[in-house]
Short mmCIF file of C-alpha atoms in Angstrom, two decimals:
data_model
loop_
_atom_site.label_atom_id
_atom_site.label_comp_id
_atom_site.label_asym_id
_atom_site.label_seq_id
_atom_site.Cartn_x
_atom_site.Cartn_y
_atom_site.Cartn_z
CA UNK A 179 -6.85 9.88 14.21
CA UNK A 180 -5.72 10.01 10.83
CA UNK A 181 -7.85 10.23 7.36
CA UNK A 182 -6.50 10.37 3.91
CA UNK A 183 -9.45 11.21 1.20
CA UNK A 184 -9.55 10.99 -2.58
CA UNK A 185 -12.48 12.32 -3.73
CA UNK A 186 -12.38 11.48 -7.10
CA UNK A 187 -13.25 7.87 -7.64
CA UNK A 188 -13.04 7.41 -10.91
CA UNK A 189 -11.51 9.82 -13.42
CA UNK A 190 -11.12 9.67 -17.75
CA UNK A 191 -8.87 11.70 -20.06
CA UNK A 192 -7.88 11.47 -23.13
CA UNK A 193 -4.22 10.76 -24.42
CA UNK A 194 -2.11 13.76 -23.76
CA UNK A 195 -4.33 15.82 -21.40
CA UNK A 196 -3.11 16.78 -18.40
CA UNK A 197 -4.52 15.46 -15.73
CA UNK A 198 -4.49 16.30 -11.78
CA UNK A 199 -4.99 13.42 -8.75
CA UNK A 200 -6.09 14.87 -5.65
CA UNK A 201 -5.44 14.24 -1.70
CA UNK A 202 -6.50 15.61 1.19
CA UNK A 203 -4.89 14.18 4.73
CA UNK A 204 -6.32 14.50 8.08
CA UNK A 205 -3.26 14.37 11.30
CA UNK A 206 -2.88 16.17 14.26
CA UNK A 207 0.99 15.05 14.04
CA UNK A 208 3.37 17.49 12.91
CA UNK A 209 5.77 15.22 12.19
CA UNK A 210 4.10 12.64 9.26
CA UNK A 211 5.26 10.82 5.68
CA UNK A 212 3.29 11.58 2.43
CA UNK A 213 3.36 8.43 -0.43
CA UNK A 214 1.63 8.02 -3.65
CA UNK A 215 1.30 4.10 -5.04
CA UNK A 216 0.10 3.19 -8.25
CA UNK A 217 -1.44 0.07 -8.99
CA UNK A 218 -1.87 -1.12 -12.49
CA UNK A 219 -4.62 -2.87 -14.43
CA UNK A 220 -1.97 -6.39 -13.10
CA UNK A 221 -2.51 -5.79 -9.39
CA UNK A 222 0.86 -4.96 -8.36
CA UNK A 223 1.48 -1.75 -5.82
CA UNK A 224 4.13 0.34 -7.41
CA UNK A 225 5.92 2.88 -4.96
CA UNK A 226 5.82 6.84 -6.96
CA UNK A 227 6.84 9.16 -4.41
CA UNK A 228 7.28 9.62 -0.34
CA UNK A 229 7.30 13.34 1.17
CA UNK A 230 8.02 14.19 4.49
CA UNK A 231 6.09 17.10 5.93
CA UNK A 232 8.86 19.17 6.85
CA UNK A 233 9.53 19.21 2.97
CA UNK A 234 7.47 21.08 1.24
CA UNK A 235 9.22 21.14 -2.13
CA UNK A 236 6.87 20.48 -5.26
CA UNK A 237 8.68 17.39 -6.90
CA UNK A 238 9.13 16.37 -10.82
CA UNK A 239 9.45 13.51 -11.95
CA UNK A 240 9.51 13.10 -15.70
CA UNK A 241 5.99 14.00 -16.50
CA UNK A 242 4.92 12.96 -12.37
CA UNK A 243 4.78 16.01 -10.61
CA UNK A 244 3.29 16.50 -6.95
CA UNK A 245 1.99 19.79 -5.01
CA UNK A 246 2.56 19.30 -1.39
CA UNK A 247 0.43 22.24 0.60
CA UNK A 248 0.51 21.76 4.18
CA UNK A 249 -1.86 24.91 4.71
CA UNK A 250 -4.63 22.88 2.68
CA UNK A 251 -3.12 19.77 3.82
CA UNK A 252 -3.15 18.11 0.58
CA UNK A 253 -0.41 16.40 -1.70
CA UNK A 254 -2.09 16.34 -5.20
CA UNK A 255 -0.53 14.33 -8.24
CA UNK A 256 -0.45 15.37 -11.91
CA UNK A 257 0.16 13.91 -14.64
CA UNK A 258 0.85 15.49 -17.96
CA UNK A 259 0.56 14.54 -21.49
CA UNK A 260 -1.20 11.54 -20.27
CA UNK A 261 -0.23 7.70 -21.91
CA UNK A 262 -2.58 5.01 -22.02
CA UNK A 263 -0.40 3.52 -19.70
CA UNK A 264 -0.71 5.47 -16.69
CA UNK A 265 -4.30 3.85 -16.79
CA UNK A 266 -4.18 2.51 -13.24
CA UNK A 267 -5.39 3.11 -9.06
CA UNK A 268 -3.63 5.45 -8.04
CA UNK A 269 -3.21 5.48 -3.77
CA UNK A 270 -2.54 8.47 -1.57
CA UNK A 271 -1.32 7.34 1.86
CA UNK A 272 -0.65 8.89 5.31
CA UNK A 273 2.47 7.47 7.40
CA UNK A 274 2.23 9.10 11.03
CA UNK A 275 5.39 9.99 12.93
CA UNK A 276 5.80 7.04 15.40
CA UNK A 277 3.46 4.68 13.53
CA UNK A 278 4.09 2.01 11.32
CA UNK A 279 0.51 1.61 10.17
CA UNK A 280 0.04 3.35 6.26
CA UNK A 281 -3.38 4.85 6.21
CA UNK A 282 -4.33 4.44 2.18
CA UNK A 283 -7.26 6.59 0.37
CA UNK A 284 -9.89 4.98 -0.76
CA UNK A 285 -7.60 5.31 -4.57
CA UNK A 286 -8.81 7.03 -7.57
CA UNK A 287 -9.54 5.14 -10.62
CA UNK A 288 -7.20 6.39 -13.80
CA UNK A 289 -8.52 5.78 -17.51
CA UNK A 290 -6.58 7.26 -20.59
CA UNK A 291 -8.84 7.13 -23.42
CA UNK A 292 -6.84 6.70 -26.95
CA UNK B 187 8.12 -3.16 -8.34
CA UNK B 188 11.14 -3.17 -5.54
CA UNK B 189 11.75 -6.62 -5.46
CA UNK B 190 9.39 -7.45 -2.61
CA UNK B 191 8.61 -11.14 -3.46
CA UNK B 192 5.30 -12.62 -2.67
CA UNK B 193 3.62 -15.81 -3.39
CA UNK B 194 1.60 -17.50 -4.39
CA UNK B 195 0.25 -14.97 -6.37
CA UNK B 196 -2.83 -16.51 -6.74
CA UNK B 197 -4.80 -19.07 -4.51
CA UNK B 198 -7.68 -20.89 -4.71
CA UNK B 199 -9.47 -22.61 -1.36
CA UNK B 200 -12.25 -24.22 -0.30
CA UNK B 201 -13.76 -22.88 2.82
CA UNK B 202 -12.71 -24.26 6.05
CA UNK B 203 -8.97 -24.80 4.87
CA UNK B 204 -5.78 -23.43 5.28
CA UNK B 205 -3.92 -20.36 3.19
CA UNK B 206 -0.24 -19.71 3.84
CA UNK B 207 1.02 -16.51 2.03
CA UNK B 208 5.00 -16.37 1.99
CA UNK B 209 6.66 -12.94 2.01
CA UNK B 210 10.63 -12.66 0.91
CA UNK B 211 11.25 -8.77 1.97
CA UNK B 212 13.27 -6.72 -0.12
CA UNK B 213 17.47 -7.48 0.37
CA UNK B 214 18.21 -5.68 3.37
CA UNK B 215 15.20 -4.85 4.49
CA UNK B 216 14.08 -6.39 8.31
CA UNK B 217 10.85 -4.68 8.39
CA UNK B 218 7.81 -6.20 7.16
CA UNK B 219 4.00 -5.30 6.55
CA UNK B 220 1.16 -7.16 5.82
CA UNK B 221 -2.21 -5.18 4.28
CA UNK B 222 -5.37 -6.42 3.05
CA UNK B 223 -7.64 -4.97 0.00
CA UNK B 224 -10.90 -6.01 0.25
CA UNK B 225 -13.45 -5.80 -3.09
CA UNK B 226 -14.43 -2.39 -3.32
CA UNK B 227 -12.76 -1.11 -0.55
CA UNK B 228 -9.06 0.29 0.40
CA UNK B 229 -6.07 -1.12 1.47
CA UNK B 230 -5.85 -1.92 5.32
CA UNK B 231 -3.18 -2.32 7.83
CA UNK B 232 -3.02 -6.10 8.99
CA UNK B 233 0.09 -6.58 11.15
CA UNK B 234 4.27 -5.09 11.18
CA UNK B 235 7.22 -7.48 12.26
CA UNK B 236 10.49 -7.33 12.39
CA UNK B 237 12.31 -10.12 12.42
CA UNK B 238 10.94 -13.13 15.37
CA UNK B 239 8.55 -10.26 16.61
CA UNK B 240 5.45 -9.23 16.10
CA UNK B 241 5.61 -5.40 16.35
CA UNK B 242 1.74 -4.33 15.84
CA UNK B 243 -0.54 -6.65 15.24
CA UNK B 244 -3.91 -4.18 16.02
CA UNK B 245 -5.24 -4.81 12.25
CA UNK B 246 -5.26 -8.42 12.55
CA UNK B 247 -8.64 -10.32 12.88
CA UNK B 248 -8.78 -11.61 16.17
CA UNK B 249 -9.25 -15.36 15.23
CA UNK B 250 -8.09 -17.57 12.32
CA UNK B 251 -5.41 -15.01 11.06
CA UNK B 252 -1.55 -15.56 12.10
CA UNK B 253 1.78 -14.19 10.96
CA UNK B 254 5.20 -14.62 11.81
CA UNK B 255 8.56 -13.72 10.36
CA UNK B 256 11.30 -15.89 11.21
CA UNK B 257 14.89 -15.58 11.74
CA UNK B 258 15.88 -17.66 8.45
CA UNK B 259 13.06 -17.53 5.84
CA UNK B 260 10.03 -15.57 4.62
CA UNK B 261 7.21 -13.98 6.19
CA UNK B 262 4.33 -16.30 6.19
CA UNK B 263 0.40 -15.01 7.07
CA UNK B 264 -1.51 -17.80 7.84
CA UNK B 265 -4.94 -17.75 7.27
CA UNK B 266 -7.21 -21.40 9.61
CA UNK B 267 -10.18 -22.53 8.48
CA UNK B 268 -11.19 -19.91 5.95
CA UNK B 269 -13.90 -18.35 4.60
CA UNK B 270 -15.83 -16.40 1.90
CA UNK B 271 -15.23 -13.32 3.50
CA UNK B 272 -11.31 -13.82 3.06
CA UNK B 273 -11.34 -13.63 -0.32
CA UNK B 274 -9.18 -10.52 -0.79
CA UNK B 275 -5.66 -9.79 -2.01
CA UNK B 276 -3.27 -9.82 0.52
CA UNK B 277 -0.11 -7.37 0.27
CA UNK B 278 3.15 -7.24 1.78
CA UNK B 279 5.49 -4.63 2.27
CA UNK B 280 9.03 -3.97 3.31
CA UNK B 281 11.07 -1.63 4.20
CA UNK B 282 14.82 -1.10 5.65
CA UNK B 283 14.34 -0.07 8.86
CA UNK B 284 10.71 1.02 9.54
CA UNK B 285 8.58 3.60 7.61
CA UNK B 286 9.75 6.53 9.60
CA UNK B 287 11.87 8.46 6.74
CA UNK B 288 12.17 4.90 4.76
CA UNK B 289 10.45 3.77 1.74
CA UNK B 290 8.02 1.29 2.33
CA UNK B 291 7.88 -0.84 -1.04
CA UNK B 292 5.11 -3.17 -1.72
CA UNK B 293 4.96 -6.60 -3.57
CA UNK B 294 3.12 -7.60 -5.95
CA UNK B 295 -0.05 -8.78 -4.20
CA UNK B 296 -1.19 -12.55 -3.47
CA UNK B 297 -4.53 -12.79 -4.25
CA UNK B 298 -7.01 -15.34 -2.34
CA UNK B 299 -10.35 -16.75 -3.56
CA UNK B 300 -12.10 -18.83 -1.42
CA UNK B 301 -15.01 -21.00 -2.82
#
């Protein structure tokens, strides 16, 4: 069975803090597909990153970066200098190999106070 | 967004009719998902096809819920005789050729209100 957990439900900063998204996956697969979504305050699911777990590369993106640790098995998500637009759900999700079924967190609630 | 093109985006019904939600994958792509959020809870698996099959259909309510994807046209989830308990926004996703080392891109959400 698979599990994907974001503890943090809800989480505020203010404008140009840094701030950290975390996820913790359960698998027994060795073989499995990492992917963060962001969905802002208009509903849409916007696609930020997919890792495969033979890749354990940290990965930058502007100011997106993302910590894949298979030893802890988590793939946390920071932001820095944080924009009122990043305000938004952000979704960690689990993609086993030989599955076709994404296995979202429950998300984790993004406010960036001005 | 990827271009994953849903609509409508929003719909309103009373219960006990019909909801058809159309699904125009992204160009190129022959898979498609469907996934449900629910109020105040995460986004679920409903049902993967590729084009004129129905791949995995395990997240599917067993009654009242339908989809198909045809060989010319959009996906379509079909939703019988609804009720309160269907209000939810309903997702698709696509993605070239299955999620295994692909991108799966989402759309931008239809979202269903039954009254």
């Amino acid at each position: 069975a698979q599990k994907v957990t974001q503890a943090q439900t809800e989480i505020s900063v203010v404008e140009k803090e840094d701030v950290t998204l975390d996820c913790v996956y359960e698998t027994r697969d060795t073989t499995y597909y990492l992917f963060w979504y962001k969905q802002p305050p208009s509903g849409e699911l916007v696609f930020l990153i997919r890792r495969n777990s033979f890749d354990e590369q940290n990965e930058i993106s502007g100011r997106y970066s993302w910590n894949f640790q298979k030893s802890t098995s988590s793939f946390n998500f920071t932001i820095t200098a944080s924009q009122v637009v990043d305000s938004a759900v952000y979704f960690c999700a689990l993609l086993n190999f030989g599955n076709e079924k994404l296995t979202f967190g429950t998300g984790t609630r993004l406010t960036i106070i001005p | 967004n990827a271009g994953v093109m849903q609509n409508p985006r929003h719909l309103v019904r009373r219960r006990g009719q019909e909801a058809r939600l159309r699904c125009s994958p992204m160009k190129g792509h022959s898979h498609v998902y469907w996934y449900r959020q629910l109020p105040e809870e995460g986004l679920k698996f409903m049902v993967y096809l590729q084009k004129e099959n129905i791949i995995d259909e395990s997240g599917m309510p067993k009654e009242r819920f339908s989809a198909e994807f045809p060989k010319e046209g959009p996906s379509i989830l079909r939703i019988q005789q609804v009720v309160r308990g269907d209000s939810a926004a309903y997702f698709c996703a696509s993605s070239r050729m299955g999620g295994q080392g692909n991108t799966i891109y989402f759309g931008e959400g239809s979202w269903l209100t039954v009254v």
